[in-house]
Structures are given as C-alpha cells and as structure tokens.
C-alpha cells in the first residue's frame, strides 16, 4: 500500500515562493496519477494540480501560471512549486496518488500547512 508524506509547508509573505514535496513509500508511483489538493478553513477540499504517469499536467485556473507540479520517479517523489503566492493560497495542502499496481489504490498524505501573509 502506498503511503504519502508531505513536507515543505510554512509561512511566507505574499509574492513569495514555496516548494512542497510528497514522498511515497510502500510502492512505486511511477504509473500513478499524482495530484495536489488544498483545503482552506471552512471550505471544501479543492484540486490544485494533477500529473499523469506520462507527464501530462492539469492546473486549476486559480493557480495556473504560478504553480508547477513535477515528479521524480527515481526518488518516488512529487513536488509542487508555488510562486507568486497570495493570501488566498493559504490552506492545508494534500498529496494524492491513484494507481492500479499492485492493486487499485487511492492514497492521501496527512497534509502540510501553507500560510501566506499579506
């Protein structure tokens, strides 16, 4: 079973940058679809970005042009580079992995807090 651990969150001023990491263990994520979600206080969890095993990416409109998802299959790790951060980006960011090998799974990390001050 895949386990995910996020890191890299913290407090940053508006306009700053952070890079989140999501380290997977228990199974390789080479063929998994990876995603980042976020949840702000009092709001529903929302999709931020996805990356398929072929490298194709999709971004929510509210982060397009500012955030970049990437993966290093050799390190079994996915990243989210966040630039030009805004106070409305403040949320807990979660990593998600969906795959079918060795058996179907839909795994979540515990989340990492990102706080952007104005």
mmCIF file with all atom_site columns, C-alpha atoms in Angstrom:
data_model
loop_
_atom_site.group_PDB
_atom_site.id
_atom_site.type_symbol
_atom_site.label_atom_id
_atom_site.label_alt_id
_atom_site.label_comp_id
_atom_site.label_asym_id
_atom_site.label_entity_id
_atom_site.label_seq_id
_atom_site.pdbx_PDB_ins_code
_atom_site.Cartn_x
_atom_site.Cartn_y
_atom_site.Cartn_z
_atom_site.occupancy
_atom_site.B_iso_or_equiv
_atom_site.pdbx_formal_charge
_atom_site.auth_seq_id
_atom_site.auth_comp_id
_atom_site.auth_asym_id
_atom_site.auth_atom_id
_atom_site.pdbx_PDB_model_num
ATOM 1   C CA . UNK A 1 1   ? 0.000   0.000  0.000   1.00 0.00 ? 1   UNK A CA 1
ATOM 2   C CA . UNK A 1 2   ? 1.239   3.478  -0.841  1.00 0.00 ? 2   UNK A CA 1
ATOM 3   C CA . UNK A 1 3   ? 1.982   5.896  1.975   1.00 0.00 ? 3   UNK A CA 1
ATOM 4   C CA . UNK A 1 4   ? 2.487   9.609  1.275   1.00 0.00 ? 4   UNK A CA 1
ATOM 5   C CA . UNK A 1 5   ? 4.258   12.190 3.408   1.00 0.00 ? 5   UNK A CA 1
ATOM 6   C CA . UNK A 1 6   ? 4.158   15.880 2.509   1.00 0.00 ? 6   UNK A CA 1
ATOM 7   C CA . UNK A 1 7   ? 6.711   18.456 3.576   1.00 0.00 ? 7   UNK A CA 1
ATOM 8   C CA . UNK A 1 8   ? 7.801   21.964 2.715   1.00 0.00 ? 8   UNK A CA 1
ATOM 9   C CA . UNK A 1 9   ? 4.899   23.985 4.013   1.00 0.00 ? 9   UNK A CA 1
ATOM 10  C CA . UNK A 1 10  ? 5.358   27.092 6.118   1.00 0.00 ? 10  UNK A CA 1
ATOM 11  C CA . UNK A 1 11  ? 4.741   30.801 6.472   1.00 0.00 ? 11  UNK A CA 1
ATOM 12  C CA . UNK A 1 12  ? 5.628   33.072 3.575   1.00 0.00 ? 12  UNK A CA 1
ATOM 13  C CA . UNK A 1 13  ? 4.838   36.643 2.590   1.00 0.00 ? 13  UNK A CA 1
ATOM 14  C CA . UNK A 1 14  ? 2.614   37.413 -0.358  1.00 0.00 ? 14  UNK A CA 1
ATOM 15  C CA . UNK A 1 15  ? 4.611   37.251 -3.561  1.00 0.00 ? 15  UNK A CA 1
ATOM 16  C CA . UNK A 1 16  ? 6.955   34.648 -2.150  1.00 0.00 ? 16  UNK A CA 1
ATOM 17  C CA . UNK A 1 17  ? 7.567   31.033 -3.101  1.00 0.00 ? 17  UNK A CA 1
ATOM 18  C CA . UNK A 1 18  ? 7.440   27.611 -1.508  1.00 0.00 ? 18  UNK A CA 1
ATOM 19  C CA . UNK A 1 19  ? 8.153   24.140 -2.816  1.00 0.00 ? 19  UNK A CA 1
ATOM 20  C CA . UNK A 1 20  ? 6.170   21.251 -1.413  1.00 0.00 ? 20  UNK A CA 1
ATOM 21  C CA . UNK A 1 21  ? 7.370   17.665 -1.571  1.00 0.00 ? 21  UNK A CA 1
ATOM 22  C CA . UNK A 1 22  ? 5.396   14.447 -1.390  1.00 0.00 ? 22  UNK A CA 1
ATOM 23  C CA . UNK A 1 23  ? 7.463   11.349 -0.703  1.00 0.00 ? 23  UNK A CA 1
ATOM 24  C CA . UNK A 1 24  ? 5.864   7.997  -1.430  1.00 0.00 ? 24  UNK A CA 1
ATOM 25  C CA . UNK A 1 25  ? 6.732   4.690  0.180   1.00 0.00 ? 25  UNK A CA 1
ATOM 26  C CA . UNK A 1 26  ? 5.321   1.195  0.163   1.00 0.00 ? 26  UNK A CA 1
ATOM 27  C CA . UNK A 1 27  ? 5.086   1.056  -3.598  1.00 0.00 ? 27  UNK A CA 1
ATOM 28  C CA . UNK A 1 28  ? 6.423   2.842  -6.634  1.00 0.00 ? 28  UNK A CA 1
ATOM 29  C CA . UNK A 1 29  ? 4.311   5.674  -8.005  1.00 0.00 ? 29  UNK A CA 1
ATOM 30  C CA . UNK A 1 30  ? 5.805   5.541  -11.480 1.00 0.00 ? 30  UNK A CA 1
ATOM 31  C CA . UNK A 1 31  ? 2.478   4.656  -13.076 1.00 0.00 ? 31  UNK A CA 1
ATOM 32  C CA . UNK A 1 32  ? 0.256   6.553  -10.674 1.00 0.00 ? 32  UNK A CA 1
ATOM 33  C CA . UNK A 1 33  ? -1.680  9.703  -11.316 1.00 0.00 ? 33  UNK A CA 1
ATOM 34  C CA . UNK A 1 34  ? -0.454  12.216 -8.769  1.00 0.00 ? 34  UNK A CA 1
ATOM 35  C CA . UNK A 1 35  ? -2.297  15.279 -7.574  1.00 0.00 ? 35  UNK A CA 1
ATOM 36  C CA . UNK A 1 36  ? -2.167  18.123 -5.106  1.00 0.00 ? 36  UNK A CA 1
ATOM 37  C CA . UNK A 1 37  ? -5.303  19.320 -3.356  1.00 0.00 ? 37  UNK A CA 1
ATOM 38  C CA . UNK A 1 38  ? -5.820  22.025 -0.771  1.00 0.00 ? 38  UNK A CA 1
ATOM 39  C CA . UNK A 1 39  ? -8.351  22.835 1.895   1.00 0.00 ? 39  UNK A CA 1
ATOM 40  C CA . UNK A 1 40  ? -8.762  26.230 3.484   1.00 0.00 ? 40  UNK A CA 1
ATOM 41  C CA . UNK A 1 41  ? -10.573 26.679 6.811   1.00 0.00 ? 41  UNK A CA 1
ATOM 42  C CA . UNK A 1 42  ? -14.317 26.386 6.360   1.00 0.00 ? 42  UNK A CA 1
ATOM 43  C CA . UNK A 1 43  ? -14.003 25.402 2.716   1.00 0.00 ? 43  UNK A CA 1
ATOM 44  C CA . UNK A 1 44  ? -14.157 22.168 0.766   1.00 0.00 ? 44  UNK A CA 1
ATOM 45  C CA . UNK A 1 45  ? -11.045 20.441 -0.421  1.00 0.00 ? 45  UNK A CA 1
ATOM 46  C CA . UNK A 1 46  ? -10.223 21.568 -3.947  1.00 0.00 ? 46  UNK A CA 1
ATOM 47  C CA . UNK A 1 47  ? -7.982  20.308 -6.701  1.00 0.00 ? 47  UNK A CA 1
ATOM 48  C CA . UNK A 1 48  ? -4.804  22.274 -7.376  1.00 0.00 ? 48  UNK A CA 1
ATOM 49  C CA . UNK A 1 49  ? -2.871  20.254 -9.959  1.00 0.00 ? 49  UNK A CA 1
ATOM 50  C CA . UNK A 1 50  ? -2.532  16.780 -11.426 1.00 0.00 ? 50  UNK A CA 1
ATOM 51  C CA . UNK A 1 51  ? 0.167   14.891 -13.282 1.00 0.00 ? 51  UNK A CA 1
ATOM 52  C CA . UNK A 1 52  ? -0.374  11.638 -15.134 1.00 0.00 ? 52  UNK A CA 1
ATOM 53  C CA . UNK A 1 53  ? 2.267   8.934  -15.381 1.00 0.00 ? 53  UNK A CA 1
ATOM 54  C CA . UNK A 1 54  ? 3.013   10.150 -18.904 1.00 0.00 ? 54  UNK A CA 1
ATOM 55  C CA . UNK A 1 55  ? 3.854   13.600 -17.617 1.00 0.00 ? 55  UNK A CA 1
ATOM 56  C CA . UNK A 1 56  ? 0.698   15.373 -18.722 1.00 0.00 ? 56  UNK A CA 1
ATOM 57  C CA . UNK A 1 57  ? -0.380  18.105 -16.320 1.00 0.00 ? 57  UNK A CA 1
ATOM 58  C CA . UNK A 1 58  ? -3.518  19.998 -15.457 1.00 0.00 ? 58  UNK A CA 1
ATOM 59  C CA . UNK A 1 59  ? -3.954  23.013 -13.207 1.00 0.00 ? 59  UNK A CA 1
ATOM 60  C CA . UNK A 1 60  ? -6.851  24.757 -11.568 1.00 0.00 ? 60  UNK A CA 1
ATOM 61  C CA . UNK A 1 61  ? -7.435  28.194 -13.051 1.00 0.00 ? 61  UNK A CA 1
ATOM 62  C CA . UNK A 1 62  ? -6.628  29.873 -9.751  1.00 0.00 ? 62  UNK A CA 1
ATOM 63  C CA . UNK A 1 63  ? -3.035  28.559 -9.750  1.00 0.00 ? 63  UNK A CA 1
ATOM 64  C CA . UNK A 1 64  ? -2.327  28.362 -13.462 1.00 0.00 ? 64  UNK A CA 1
ATOM 65  C CA . UNK A 1 65  ? 0.871   30.186 -14.349 1.00 0.00 ? 65  UNK A CA 1
ATOM 66  C CA . UNK A 1 66  ? 2.000   30.318 -10.714 1.00 0.00 ? 66  UNK A CA 1
ATOM 67  C CA . UNK A 1 67  ? 2.235   26.689 -9.587  1.00 0.00 ? 67  UNK A CA 1
ATOM 68  C CA . UNK A 1 68  ? 4.103   23.808 -11.204 1.00 0.00 ? 68  UNK A CA 1
ATOM 69  C CA . UNK A 1 69  ? 3.693   20.120 -10.448 1.00 0.00 ? 69  UNK A CA 1
ATOM 70  C CA . UNK A 1 70  ? 6.574   17.784 -11.181 1.00 0.00 ? 70  UNK A CA 1
ATOM 71  C CA . UNK A 1 71  ? 7.698   14.301 -10.276 1.00 0.00 ? 71  UNK A CA 1
ATOM 72  C CA . UNK A 1 72  ? 10.957  12.411 -9.821  1.00 0.00 ? 72  UNK A CA 1
ATOM 73  C CA . UNK A 1 73  ? 10.160  8.739  -10.274 1.00 0.00 ? 73  UNK A CA 1
ATOM 74  C CA . UNK A 1 74  ? 13.668  7.724  -9.240  1.00 0.00 ? 74  UNK A CA 1
ATOM 75  C CA . UNK A 1 75  ? 13.060  9.375  -5.855  1.00 0.00 ? 75  UNK A CA 1
ATOM 76  C CA . UNK A 1 76  ? 9.402   8.322  -5.756  1.00 0.00 ? 76  UNK A CA 1
ATOM 77  C CA . UNK A 1 77  ? 8.566   11.951 -5.042  1.00 0.00 ? 77  UNK A CA 1
ATOM 78  C CA . UNK A 1 78  ? 6.184   14.572 -6.386  1.00 0.00 ? 78  UNK A CA 1
ATOM 79  C CA . UNK A 1 79  ? 6.665   18.302 -5.998  1.00 0.00 ? 79  UNK A CA 1
ATOM 80  C CA . UNK A 1 80  ? 4.571   21.438 -6.135  1.00 0.00 ? 80  UNK A CA 1
ATOM 81  C CA . UNK A 1 81  ? 6.494   24.626 -6.837  1.00 0.00 ? 81  UNK A CA 1
ATOM 82  C CA . UNK A 1 82  ? 4.394   27.591 -5.767  1.00 0.00 ? 82  UNK A CA 1
ATOM 83  C CA . UNK A 1 83  ? 5.379   31.076 -6.923  1.00 0.00 ? 83  UNK A CA 1
ATOM 84  C CA . UNK A 1 84  ? 3.730   34.474 -6.584  1.00 0.00 ? 84  UNK A CA 1
ATOM 85  C CA . UNK A 1 85  ? 1.815   33.248 -3.569  1.00 0.00 ? 85  UNK A CA 1
ATOM 86  C CA . UNK A 1 86  ? -1.300  35.079 -2.481  1.00 0.00 ? 86  UNK A CA 1
ATOM 87  C CA . UNK A 1 87  ? -3.069  35.167 0.900   1.00 0.00 ? 87  UNK A CA 1
ATOM 88  C CA . UNK A 1 88  ? -5.925  33.194 -0.672  1.00 0.00 ? 88  UNK A CA 1
ATOM 89  C CA . UNK A 1 89  ? -3.481  30.322 -1.272  1.00 0.00 ? 89  UNK A CA 1
ATOM 90  C CA . UNK A 1 90  ? -3.424  29.759 2.484   1.00 0.00 ? 90  UNK A CA 1
ATOM 91  C CA . UNK A 1 91  ? -4.584  26.188 3.123   1.00 0.00 ? 91  UNK A CA 1
ATOM 92  C CA . UNK A 1 92  ? -3.531  22.716 4.099   1.00 0.00 ? 92  UNK A CA 1
ATOM 93  C CA . UNK A 1 93  ? -2.067  21.082 1.006   1.00 0.00 ? 93  UNK A CA 1
ATOM 94  C CA . UNK A 1 94  ? -2.561  17.375 0.455   1.00 0.00 ? 94  UNK A CA 1
ATOM 95  C CA . UNK A 1 95  ? -0.843  14.952 -1.873  1.00 0.00 ? 95  UNK A CA 1
ATOM 96  C CA . UNK A 1 96  ? -2.897  12.244 -3.590  1.00 0.00 ? 96  UNK A CA 1
ATOM 97  C CA . UNK A 1 97  ? -1.880  9.161  -5.540  1.00 0.00 ? 97  UNK A CA 1
ATOM 98  C CA . UNK A 1 98  ? -4.177  6.963  -7.609  1.00 0.00 ? 98  UNK A CA 1
ATOM 99  C CA . UNK A 1 99  ? -2.952  3.804  -9.253  1.00 0.00 ? 99  UNK A CA 1
ATOM 100 C CA . UNK A 1 100 ? -3.720  0.210  -10.013 1.00 0.00 ? 100 UNK A CA 1
ATOM 101 C CA . UNK A 1 101 ? -0.468  -1.623 -9.237  1.00 0.00 ? 101 UNK A CA 1
ATOM 102 C CA . UNK A 1 102 ? -0.006  -3.880 -7.347  1.00 0.00 ? 102 UNK A CA 1
ATOM 103 C CA . UNK A 1 103 ? -3.690  -3.351 -6.572  1.00 0.00 ? 103 UNK A CA 1
ATOM 104 C CA . UNK A 1 104 ? -6.001  -0.340 -7.011  1.00 0.00 ? 104 UNK A CA 1
ATOM 105 C CA . UNK A 1 105 ? -5.309  2.419  -4.528  1.00 0.00 ? 105 UNK A CA 1
ATOM 106 C CA . UNK A 1 106 ? -6.269  5.993  -3.721  1.00 0.00 ? 106 UNK A CA 1
ATOM 107 C CA . UNK A 1 107 ? -3.809  7.285  -1.132  1.00 0.00 ? 107 UNK A CA 1
ATOM 108 C CA . UNK A 1 108 ? -3.617  10.585 0.745   1.00 0.00 ? 108 UNK A CA 1
ATOM 109 C CA . UNK A 1 109 ? -0.930  12.250 2.769   1.00 0.00 ? 109 UNK A CA 1
ATOM 110 C CA . UNK A 1 110 ? -1.500  13.933 6.105   1.00 0.00 ? 110 UNK A CA 1
ATOM 111 C CA . UNK A 1 111 ? -1.200  17.436 4.677   1.00 0.00 ? 111 UNK A CA 1
ATOM 112 C CA . UNK A 1 112 ? 1.169   20.344 5.116   1.00 0.00 ? 112 UNK A CA 1
ATOM 113 C CA . UNK A 1 113 ? 0.127   23.852 6.144   1.00 0.00 ? 113 UNK A CA 1
ATOM 114 C CA . UNK A 1 114 ? 0.853   26.776 3.851   1.00 0.00 ? 114 UNK A CA 1
ATOM 115 C CA . UNK A 1 115 ? 0.193   30.245 5.222   1.00 0.00 ? 115 UNK A CA 1
ATOM 116 C CA . UNK A 1 116 ? 0.631   33.352 3.088   1.00 0.00 ? 116 UNK A CA 1
ATOM 117 C CA . UNK A 1 117 ? 0.668   36.668 4.906   1.00 0.00 ? 117 UNK A CA 1
ATOM 118 C CA . UNK A 1 118 ? -0.356  39.925 3.278   1.00 0.00 ? 118 UNK A CA 1
#
